[in-house]
Coordinates of C-alpha atoms in Angstrom, one line a residue:
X7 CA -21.2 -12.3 102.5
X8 CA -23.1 -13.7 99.6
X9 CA -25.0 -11.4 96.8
X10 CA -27.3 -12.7 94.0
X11 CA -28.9 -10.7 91.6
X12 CA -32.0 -12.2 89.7
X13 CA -32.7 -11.6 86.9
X14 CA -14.0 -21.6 57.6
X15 CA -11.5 -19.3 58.1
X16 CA -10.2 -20.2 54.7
X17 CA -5.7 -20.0 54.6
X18 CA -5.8 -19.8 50.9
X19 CA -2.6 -18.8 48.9
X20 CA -3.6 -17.0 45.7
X21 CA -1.4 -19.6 43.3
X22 CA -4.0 -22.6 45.3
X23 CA -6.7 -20.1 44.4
X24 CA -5.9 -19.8 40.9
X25 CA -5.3 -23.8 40.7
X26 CA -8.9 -24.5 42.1
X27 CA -10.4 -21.7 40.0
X28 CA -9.1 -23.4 36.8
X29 CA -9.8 -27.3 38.4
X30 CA -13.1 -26.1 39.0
X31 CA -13.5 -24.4 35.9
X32 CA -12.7 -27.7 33.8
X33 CA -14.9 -30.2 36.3
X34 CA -18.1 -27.8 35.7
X35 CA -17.6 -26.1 39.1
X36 CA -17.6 -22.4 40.1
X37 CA -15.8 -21.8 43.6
X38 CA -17.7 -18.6 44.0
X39 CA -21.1 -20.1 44.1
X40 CA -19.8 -23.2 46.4
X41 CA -21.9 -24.4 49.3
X42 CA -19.5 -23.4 52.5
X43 CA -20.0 -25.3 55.3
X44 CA -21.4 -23.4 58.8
X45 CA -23.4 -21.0 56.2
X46 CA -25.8 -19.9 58.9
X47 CA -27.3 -16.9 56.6
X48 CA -29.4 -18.0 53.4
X49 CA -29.2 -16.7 50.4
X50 CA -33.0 -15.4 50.6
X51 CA -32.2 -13.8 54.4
X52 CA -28.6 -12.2 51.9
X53 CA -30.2 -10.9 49.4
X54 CA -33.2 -9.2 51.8
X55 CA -30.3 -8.0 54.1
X56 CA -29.2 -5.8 50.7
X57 CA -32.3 -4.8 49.8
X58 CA -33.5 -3.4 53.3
X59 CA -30.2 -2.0 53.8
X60 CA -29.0 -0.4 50.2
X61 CA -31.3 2.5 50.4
X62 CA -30.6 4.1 53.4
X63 CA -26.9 3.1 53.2
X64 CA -26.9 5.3 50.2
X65 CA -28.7 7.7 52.2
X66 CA -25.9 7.9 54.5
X67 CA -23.4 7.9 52.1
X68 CA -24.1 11.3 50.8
X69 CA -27.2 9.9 48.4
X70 CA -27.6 9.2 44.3
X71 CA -26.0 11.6 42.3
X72 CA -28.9 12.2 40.1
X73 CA -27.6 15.6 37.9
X74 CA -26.5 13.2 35.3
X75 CA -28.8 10.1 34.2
X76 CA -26.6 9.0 31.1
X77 CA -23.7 8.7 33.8
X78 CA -25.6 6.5 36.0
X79 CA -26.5 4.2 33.2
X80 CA -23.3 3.9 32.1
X81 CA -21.8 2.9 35.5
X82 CA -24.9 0.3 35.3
X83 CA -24.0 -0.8 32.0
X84 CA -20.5 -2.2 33.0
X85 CA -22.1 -3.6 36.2
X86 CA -24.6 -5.5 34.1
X87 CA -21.5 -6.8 31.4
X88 CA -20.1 -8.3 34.7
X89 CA -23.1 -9.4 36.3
X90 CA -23.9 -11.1 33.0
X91 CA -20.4 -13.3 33.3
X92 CA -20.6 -14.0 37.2
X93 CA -20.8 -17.4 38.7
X94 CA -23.4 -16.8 40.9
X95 CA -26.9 -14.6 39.5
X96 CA -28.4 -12.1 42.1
X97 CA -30.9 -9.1 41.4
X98 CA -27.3 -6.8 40.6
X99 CA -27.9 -3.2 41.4
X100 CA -25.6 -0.5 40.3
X101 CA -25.9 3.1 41.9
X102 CA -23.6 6.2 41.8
X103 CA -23.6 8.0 44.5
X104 CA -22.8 12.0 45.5
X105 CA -19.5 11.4 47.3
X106 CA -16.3 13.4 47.3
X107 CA -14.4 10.6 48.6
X108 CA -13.2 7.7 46.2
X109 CA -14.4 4.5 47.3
X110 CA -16.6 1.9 46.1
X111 CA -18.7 -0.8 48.0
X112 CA -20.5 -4.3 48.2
X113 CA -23.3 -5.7 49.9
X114 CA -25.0 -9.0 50.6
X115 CA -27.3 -9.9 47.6
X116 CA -25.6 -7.8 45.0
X117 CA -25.8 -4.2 45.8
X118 CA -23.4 -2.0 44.5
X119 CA -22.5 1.9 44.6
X120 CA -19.6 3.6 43.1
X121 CA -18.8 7.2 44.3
X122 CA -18.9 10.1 42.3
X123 CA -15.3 10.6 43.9
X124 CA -13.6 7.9 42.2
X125 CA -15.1 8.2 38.9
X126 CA -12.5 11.4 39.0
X127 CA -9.8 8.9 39.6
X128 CA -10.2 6.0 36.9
X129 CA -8.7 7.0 32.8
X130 CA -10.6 4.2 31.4
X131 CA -13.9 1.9 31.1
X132 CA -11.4 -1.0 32.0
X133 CA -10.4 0.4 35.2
X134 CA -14.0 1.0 36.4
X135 CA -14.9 -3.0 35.2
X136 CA -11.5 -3.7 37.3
X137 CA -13.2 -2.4 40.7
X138 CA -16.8 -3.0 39.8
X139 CA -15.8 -6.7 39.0
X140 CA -13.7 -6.9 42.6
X141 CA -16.9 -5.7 43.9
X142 CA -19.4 -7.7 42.2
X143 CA -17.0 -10.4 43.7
X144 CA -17.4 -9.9 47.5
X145 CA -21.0 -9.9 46.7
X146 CA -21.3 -13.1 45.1
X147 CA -19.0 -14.5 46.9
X148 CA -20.7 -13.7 50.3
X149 CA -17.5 -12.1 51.7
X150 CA -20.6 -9.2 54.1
X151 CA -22.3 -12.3 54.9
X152 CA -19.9 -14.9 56.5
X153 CA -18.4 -11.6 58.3
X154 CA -22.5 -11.5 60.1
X155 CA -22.0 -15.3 60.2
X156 CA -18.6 -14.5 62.2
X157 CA -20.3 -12.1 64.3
X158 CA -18.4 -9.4 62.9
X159 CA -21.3 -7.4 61.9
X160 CA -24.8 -6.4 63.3
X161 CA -23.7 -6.4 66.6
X162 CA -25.0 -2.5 67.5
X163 CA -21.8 -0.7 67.7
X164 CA -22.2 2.7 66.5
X165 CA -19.8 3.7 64.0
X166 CA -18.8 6.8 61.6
X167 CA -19.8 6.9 58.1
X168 CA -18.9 9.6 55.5
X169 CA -22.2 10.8 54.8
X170 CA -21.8 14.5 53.0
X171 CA -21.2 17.4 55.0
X172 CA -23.1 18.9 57.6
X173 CA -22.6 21.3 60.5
X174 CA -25.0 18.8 62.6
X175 CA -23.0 15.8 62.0
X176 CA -25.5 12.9 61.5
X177 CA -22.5 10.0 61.2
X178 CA -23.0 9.2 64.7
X179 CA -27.2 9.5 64.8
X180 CA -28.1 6.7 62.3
X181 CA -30.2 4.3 64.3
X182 CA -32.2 0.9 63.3
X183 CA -31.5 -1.0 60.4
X184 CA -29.8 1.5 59.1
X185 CA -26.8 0.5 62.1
X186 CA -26.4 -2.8 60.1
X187 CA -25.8 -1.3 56.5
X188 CA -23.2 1.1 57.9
X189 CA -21.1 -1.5 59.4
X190 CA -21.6 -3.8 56.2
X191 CA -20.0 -1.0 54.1
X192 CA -18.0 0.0 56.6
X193 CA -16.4 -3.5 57.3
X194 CA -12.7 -4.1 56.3
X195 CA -11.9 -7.2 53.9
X196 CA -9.6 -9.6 55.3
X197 CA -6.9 -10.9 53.1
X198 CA -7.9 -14.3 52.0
X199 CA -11.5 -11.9 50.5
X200 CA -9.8 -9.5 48.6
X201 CA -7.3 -12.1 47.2
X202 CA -10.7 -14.2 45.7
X203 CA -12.1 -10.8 44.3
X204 CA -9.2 -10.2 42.7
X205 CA -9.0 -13.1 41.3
X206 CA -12.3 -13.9 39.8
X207 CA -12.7 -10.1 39.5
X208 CA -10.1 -10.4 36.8
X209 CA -11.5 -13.6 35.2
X210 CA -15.2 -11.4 35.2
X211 CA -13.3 -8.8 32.8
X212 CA -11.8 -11.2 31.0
X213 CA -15.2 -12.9 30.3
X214 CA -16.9 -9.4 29.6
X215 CA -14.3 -8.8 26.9
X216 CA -11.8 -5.7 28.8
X217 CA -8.2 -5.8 29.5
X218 CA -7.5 -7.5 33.0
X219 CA -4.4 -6.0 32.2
X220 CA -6.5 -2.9 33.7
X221 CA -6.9 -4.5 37.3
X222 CA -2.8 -4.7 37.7
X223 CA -1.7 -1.2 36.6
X224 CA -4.6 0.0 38.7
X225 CA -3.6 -1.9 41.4
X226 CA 0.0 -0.4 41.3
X227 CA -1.3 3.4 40.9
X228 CA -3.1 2.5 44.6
X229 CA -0.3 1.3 46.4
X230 CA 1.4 4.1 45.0
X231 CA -1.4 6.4 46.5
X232 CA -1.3 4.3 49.6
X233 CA 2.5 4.9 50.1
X234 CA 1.9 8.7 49.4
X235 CA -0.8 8.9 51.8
X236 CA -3.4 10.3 50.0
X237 CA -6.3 11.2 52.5
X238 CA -9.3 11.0 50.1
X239 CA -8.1 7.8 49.2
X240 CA -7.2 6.4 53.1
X241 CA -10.6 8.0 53.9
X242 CA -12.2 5.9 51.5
X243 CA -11.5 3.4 49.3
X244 CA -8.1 1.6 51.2
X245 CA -10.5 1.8 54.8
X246 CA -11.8 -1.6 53.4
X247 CA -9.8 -2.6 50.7
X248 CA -6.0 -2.1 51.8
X249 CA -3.6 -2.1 48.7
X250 CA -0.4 -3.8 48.8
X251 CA 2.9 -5.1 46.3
X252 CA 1.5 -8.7 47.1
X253 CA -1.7 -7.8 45.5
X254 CA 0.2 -6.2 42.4
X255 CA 2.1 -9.6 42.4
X256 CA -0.8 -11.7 42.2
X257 CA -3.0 -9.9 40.0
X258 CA 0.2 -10.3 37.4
X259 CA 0.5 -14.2 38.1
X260 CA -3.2 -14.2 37.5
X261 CA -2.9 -12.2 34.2
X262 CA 0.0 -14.4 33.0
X263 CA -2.6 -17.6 33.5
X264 CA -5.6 -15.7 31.8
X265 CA -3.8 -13.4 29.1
X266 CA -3.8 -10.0 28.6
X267 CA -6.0 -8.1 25.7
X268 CA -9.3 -6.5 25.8
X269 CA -11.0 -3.5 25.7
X270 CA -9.6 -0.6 27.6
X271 CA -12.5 2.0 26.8
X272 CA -10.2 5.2 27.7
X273 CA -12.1 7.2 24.8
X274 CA -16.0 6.5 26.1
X275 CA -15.1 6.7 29.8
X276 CA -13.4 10.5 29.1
X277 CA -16.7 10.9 27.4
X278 CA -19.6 9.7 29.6
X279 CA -17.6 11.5 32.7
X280 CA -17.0 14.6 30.7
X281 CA -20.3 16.6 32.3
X282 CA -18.9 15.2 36.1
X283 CA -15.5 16.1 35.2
X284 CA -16.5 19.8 34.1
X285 CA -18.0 20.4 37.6
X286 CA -15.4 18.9 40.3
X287 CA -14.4 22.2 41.1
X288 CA -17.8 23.1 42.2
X289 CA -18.0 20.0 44.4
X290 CA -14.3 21.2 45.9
X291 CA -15.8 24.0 46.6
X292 CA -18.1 22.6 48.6
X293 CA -16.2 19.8 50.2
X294 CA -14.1 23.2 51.3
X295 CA -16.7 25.0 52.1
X296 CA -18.0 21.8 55.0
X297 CA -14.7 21.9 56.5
X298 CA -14.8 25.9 56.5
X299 CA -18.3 25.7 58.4
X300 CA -17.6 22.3 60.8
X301 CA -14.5 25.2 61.7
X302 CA -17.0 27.9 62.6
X303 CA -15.6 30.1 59.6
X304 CA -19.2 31.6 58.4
X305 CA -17.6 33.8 55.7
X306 CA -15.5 31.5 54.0
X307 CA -18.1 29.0 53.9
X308 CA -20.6 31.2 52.5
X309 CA -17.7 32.5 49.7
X310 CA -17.4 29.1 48.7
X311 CA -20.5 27.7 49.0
X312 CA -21.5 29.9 46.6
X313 CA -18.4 29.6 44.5
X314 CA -20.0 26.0 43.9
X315 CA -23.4 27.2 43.0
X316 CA -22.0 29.0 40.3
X317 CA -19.9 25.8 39.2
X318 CA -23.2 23.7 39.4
X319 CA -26.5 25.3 40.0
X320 CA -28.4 22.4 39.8
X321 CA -26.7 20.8 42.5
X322 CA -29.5 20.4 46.0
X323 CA -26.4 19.6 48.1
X324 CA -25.5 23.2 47.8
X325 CA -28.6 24.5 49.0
X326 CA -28.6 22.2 51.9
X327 CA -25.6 23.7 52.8
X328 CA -26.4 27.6 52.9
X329 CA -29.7 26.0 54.8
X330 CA -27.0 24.8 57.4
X331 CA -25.3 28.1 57.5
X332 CA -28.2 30.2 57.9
X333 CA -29.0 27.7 60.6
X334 CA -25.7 28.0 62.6
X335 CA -26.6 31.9 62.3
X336 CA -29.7 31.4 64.2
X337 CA -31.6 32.8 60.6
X338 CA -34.6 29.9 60.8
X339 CA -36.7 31.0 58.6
X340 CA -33.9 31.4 55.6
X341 CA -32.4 28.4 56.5
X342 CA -36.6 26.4 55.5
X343 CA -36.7 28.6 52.3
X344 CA -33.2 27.0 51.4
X345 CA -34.6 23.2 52.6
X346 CA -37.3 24.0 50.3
X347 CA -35.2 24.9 47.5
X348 CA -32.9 21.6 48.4
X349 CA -36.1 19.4 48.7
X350 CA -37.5 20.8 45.2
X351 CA -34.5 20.2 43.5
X352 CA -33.9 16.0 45.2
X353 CA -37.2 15.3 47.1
X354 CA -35.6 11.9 48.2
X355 CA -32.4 12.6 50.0
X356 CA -32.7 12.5 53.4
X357 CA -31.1 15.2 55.3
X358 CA -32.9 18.6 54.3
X359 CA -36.7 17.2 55.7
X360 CA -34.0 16.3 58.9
X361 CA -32.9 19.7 58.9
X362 CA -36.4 21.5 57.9
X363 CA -38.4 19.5 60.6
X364 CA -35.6 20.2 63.5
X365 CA -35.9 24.2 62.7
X366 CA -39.7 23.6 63.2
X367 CA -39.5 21.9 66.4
X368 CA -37.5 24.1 67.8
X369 CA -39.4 26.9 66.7
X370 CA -42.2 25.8 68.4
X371 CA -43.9 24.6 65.3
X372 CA -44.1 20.6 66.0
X373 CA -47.4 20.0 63.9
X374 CA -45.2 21.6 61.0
X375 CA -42.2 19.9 62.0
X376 CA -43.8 16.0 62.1
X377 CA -43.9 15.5 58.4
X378 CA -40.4 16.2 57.4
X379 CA -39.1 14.5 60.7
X380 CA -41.3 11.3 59.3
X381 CA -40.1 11.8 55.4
X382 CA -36.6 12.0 57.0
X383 CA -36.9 8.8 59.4
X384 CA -38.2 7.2 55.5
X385 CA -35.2 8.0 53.9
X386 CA -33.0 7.2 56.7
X387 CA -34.0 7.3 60.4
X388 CA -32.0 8.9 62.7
X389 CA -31.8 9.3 66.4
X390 CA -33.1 13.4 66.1
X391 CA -35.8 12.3 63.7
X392 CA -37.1 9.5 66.3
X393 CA -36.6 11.9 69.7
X394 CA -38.7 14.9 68.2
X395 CA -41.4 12.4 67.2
X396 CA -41.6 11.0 70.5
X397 CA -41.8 14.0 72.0
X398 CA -44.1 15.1 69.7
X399 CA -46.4 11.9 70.3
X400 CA -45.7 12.4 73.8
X401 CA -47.3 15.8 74.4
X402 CA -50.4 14.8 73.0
X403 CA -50.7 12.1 75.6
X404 CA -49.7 8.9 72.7
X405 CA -47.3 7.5 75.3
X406 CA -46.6 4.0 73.4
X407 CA -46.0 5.5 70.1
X408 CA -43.9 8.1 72.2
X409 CA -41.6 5.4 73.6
X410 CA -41.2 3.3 70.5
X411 CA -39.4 6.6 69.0
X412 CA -37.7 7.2 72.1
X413 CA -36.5 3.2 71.8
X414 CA -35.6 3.3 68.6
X415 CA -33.8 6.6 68.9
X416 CA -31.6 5.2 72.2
X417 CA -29.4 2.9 70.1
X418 CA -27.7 6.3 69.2
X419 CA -24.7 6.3 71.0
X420 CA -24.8 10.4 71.2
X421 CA -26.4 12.8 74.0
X422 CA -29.6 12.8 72.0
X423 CA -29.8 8.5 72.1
X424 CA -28.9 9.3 76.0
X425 CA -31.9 11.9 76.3
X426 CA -34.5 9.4 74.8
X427 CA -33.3 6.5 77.5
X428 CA -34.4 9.1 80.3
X429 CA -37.3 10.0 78.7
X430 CA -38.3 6.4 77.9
X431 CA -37.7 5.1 81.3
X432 CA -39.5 8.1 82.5
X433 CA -42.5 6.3 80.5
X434 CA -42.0 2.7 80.4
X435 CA -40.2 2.2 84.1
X436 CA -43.7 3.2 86.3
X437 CA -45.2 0.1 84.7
X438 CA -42.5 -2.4 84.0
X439 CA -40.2 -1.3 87.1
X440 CA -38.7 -4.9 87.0
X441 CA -37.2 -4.2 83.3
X442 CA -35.0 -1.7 84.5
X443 CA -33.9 -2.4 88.4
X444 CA -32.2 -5.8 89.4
X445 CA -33.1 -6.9 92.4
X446 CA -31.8 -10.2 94.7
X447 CA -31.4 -11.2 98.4
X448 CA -28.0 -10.2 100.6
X449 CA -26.8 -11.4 104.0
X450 CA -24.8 -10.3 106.8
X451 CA -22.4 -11.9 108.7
X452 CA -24.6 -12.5 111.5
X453 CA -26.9 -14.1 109.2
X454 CA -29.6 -10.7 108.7
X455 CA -31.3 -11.0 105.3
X456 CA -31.4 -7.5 103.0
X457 CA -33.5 -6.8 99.9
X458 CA -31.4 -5.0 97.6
X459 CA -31.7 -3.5 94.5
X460 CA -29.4 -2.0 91.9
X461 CA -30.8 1.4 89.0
X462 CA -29.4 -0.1 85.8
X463 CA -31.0 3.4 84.5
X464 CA -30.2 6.9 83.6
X465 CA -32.3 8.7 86.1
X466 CA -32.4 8.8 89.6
X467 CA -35.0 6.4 91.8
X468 CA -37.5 8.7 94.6
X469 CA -38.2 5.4 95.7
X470 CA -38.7 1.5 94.7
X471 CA -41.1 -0.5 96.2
X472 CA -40.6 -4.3 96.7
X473 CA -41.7 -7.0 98.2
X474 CA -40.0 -10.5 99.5
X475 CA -41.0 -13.9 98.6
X476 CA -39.8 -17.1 100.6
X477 CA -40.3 -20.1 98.7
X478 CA -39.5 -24.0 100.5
X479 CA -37.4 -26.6 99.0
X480 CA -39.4 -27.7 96.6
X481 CA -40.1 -24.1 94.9
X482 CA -43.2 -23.5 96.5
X483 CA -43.9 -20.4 98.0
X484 CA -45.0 -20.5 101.6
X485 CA -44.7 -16.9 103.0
X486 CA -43.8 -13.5 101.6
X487 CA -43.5 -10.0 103.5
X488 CA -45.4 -7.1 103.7
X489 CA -43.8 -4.3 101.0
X490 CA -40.8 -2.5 101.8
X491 CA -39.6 0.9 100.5
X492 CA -36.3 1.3 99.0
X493 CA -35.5 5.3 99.1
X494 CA -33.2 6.6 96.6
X495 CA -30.9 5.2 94.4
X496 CA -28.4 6.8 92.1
X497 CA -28.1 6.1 88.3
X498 CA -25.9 2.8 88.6
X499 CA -26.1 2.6 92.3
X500 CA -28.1 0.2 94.9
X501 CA -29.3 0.3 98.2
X502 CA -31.0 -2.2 100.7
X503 CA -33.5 -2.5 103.4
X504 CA -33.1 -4.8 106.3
X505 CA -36.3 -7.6 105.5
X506 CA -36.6 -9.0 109.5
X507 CA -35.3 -12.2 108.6
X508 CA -32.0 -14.4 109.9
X509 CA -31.0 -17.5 108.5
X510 CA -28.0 -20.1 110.3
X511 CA -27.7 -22.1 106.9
X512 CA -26.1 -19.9 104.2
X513 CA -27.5 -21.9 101.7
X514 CA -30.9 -20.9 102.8
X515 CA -30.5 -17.5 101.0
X516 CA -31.7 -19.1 97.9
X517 CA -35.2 -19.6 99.5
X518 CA -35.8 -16.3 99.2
X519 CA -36.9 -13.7 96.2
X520 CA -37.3 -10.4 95.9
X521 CA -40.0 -8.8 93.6
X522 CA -39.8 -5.2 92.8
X523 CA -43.5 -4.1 92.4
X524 CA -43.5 -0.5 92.2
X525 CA -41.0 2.4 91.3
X526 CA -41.2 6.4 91.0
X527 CA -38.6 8.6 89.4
X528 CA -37.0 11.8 91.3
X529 CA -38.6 14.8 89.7

């Protein structure tokens, strides 16, 4: 029986590392900014790569931490003292974000973001310059980019990132471009990358005038972490950048060949992170007070939920959060006047419009509803954001803007994405049935000729109508048949119809074609 269906990894040690660094360094040559051969992704498609994706990847990554200005400028000031001494110039962006978790991160074209989290963690300026400069490295050295040359990245897959807490967890409902800056961030290092950042990372802070020194004892406080198992830390920073005693070994052979001395900065840094310091009890409270909620314990988030708010009032996060509650509580209409009071206090973080315009929707208020859901999709577009829209555009008859939501909103590996596949095939399949059934030609063993067609969709097929072509040896078709119904097929499933014709020549299956012209969905 036959059945046819239509339709460089670079093995660099560090001491050859160090050798070409200082080679280069004497011929006029900068390894970071080298031409590698197979570089399939320019440095104008890089450095627009960051710039569409740094936004929303801070979106997801809890947002800026905006309560303190003169903090943020700092972190920016180191940046730019590195940025200044780098081999390669790109439009450098520094950002702090409002994360718990310590961790830091790179992408293509030179965006940066430091966590609040690991500001907590670092005693001097020299330390933050240490991971800022190993950072600045994998962006110049376009460590994100040859992974997306590899393949690695920017493949689809769905995957988890820490954006700050929520009883609706949105980790797994980023959709879009949005996708392709999570796995950037998201992507461990190999070896042979961290070993370059930590190499010119610690010639950048030479060159900017701090310790390197910094870089090694810093290096040996994480393996210490590592080896302790400190979940914040795991979570976060060593997810991508694994510590190890091979590290602390090279970053001391590198120090012996560049010298220590340099600015360590221990009494500014304790200054300029004084305010943050002051208030990381609040922001435990609240880290708490999400794992209290995500455990269905109302009363202990509420107690220290609130326990933050007195630690930092100013803080929109905390808002957001009693919003969530009063959510969870079925209290609508408190949970929009908290939204409101999140919104007022950080208009541009993403996941209180979210929140406001799914309390809407579902209380029957859509027009309401549609411009946080768009303000949210903005700042970061989600599958929620995309589904209510389309259903939104749907009901007042706008069926292609309805399906481009529900399209976009299917990439969402999560019950919502699967909802918006049914609903978009329930659109898009009565007019483009071929898109969405495979069809071909099967014989018996007595030579009989089948159409037969397989639902590649979600939903279950009334009926499919096709219709079966014969073409001669040349490819020209002489003869077709009058249409045929196909009745029901299951999600994933085919089924045939016997077409009236016999062939004695297997090889004459290939003269036929089937054509599915018509297709209805079970109600």
């Amino acid at each position: 029986m036959k059945y046819y269906l239509q339709n460089i990894d670079r093995k660099l040690s560090l001491t050859f590392l160090l050798a070409l660094s200082l080679i280069a360094s004497a011929c006029g040559i900068n390894p970071v900014t080298k031409k590698r051969e197979f570089q399939f992704v320019s440095e104008a498609q890089e450095i627009s790569i960051g710039t569409q994706n740094y936004s929303p990847t801070r979106q997801s990554q809890g947002g800026d931490y905006v309560l303190d200005p003169e903090l943020t400028a700092y972190i920016q000031s180191v940046g730019n003292k590195l940025a200044a001494v780098s081999d390669r110039k790109l439009p450098y962006e520094f950002n702090l974000l409002n994360d718990s978790v310590p961790n830091a991160w790179a992408m293509p074209g030179g965006k940066i973001a430091f966590n609040r989290g690991l500001l907590y963690e670092l005693n001097s300026e020299a330390e933050l310059a240490a991971v800022m400069g190993h950072e600045l490295v994998h962006a110049a050295a376009r460590h994100g980019a040859q992974g997306m040359e590899r393949g690695v990245l920017l493949q689809g897959a769905m995957i988890a990132v820490g954006i700050g807490a929520q009883n609706t967890d949105y980790a797994n409902l980023i959709v879009g471009g949005a996708q392709a800056g999570a796995q950037l961030v998201n992507s461990k290092y190999g070896r042979d990358a961290e070993s370059e950042s930590d190499l010119y990372g610690m010639q950048y802070m030479k060159k900017a005038g701090y310790d390197p020194a910094a870089a090694v004892t810093l290096q040996e406080t994480f393996v210490r972490l590592s080896a302790d198992r400190k979940s914040n830390f795991i979570e976060g920073l060593f997810a991508s950048h694994p510590p190890s005693q091979a590290r602390v070994e090279a970053n001391k052979e590198t120090l012996k060949q560049i010298g220590a001395g340099g600015e360590w900065g221990k009494e500014i840094y304790a200054k300029k992170t004084a305010k943050l310091r002051a208030t990381q009890g609040a922001y435990k409270a609240y880290d708490d007070a999400v794992k209290a909620l995500s455990e269905k314990n109302i009363d202990k988030a509420k107690s220290l939920v609130n326990q933050a708010i007195k630690g930092e009032p100013r803080e929109a996060r905390f808002q957001e959060l009693l919003g969530d509650i009063a959510l969870t509580e079925k209290k609508p209409q408190d949970a929009l006047k908290l939204y409101a009071k999140a919104i007022n206090m950080q208009p541009d973080y993403f996941k209180p419009h979210i929140q406001s315009g799914i309390a809407l929707f579902n209380m029957g208020k859509k027009t309401e509803a549609e411009p946080f859901l768009k303000r949210a999709n903005e700042l970061l577009p989600t599958a929620p954001g995309h589904a209510l829209l389309g259903q939104i555009a749907e009901g007042r008859g706008q069926t292609d803007v309805a399906l481009q939501h529900y399209q976009v909103a299917a990439s969402s590996n999560s019950d919502i994405g699967k909802d918006a596949i049914a609903r978009a095939v329930r659109i898009d399949l009565p007019r483009n049935p071929a898109k969405y059934i495979k069809s071909g030609i099967q014989s018996d063993s007595f030579g009989n000729l089948f159409a037969i067609v397989q639902n590649d969709t979600l939903v279950v097929l009334n009926r499919v109508q096709v219709r079966v072509i014969q073409y001669n040896a040349n490819g020209r078709a002489i003869g077709q048949s009058q249409p045929l119904l196909i009745n029901g097929v299951a999600p994933g499933k085919r089924n045939q119809i016997a077409i009236g014709e016999h062939i004695t020549d297997p090889k004459a299956i290939n003269l036929y074609k089937v054509v599915v012209e018509n297709a209805s969905i079970a109600e």
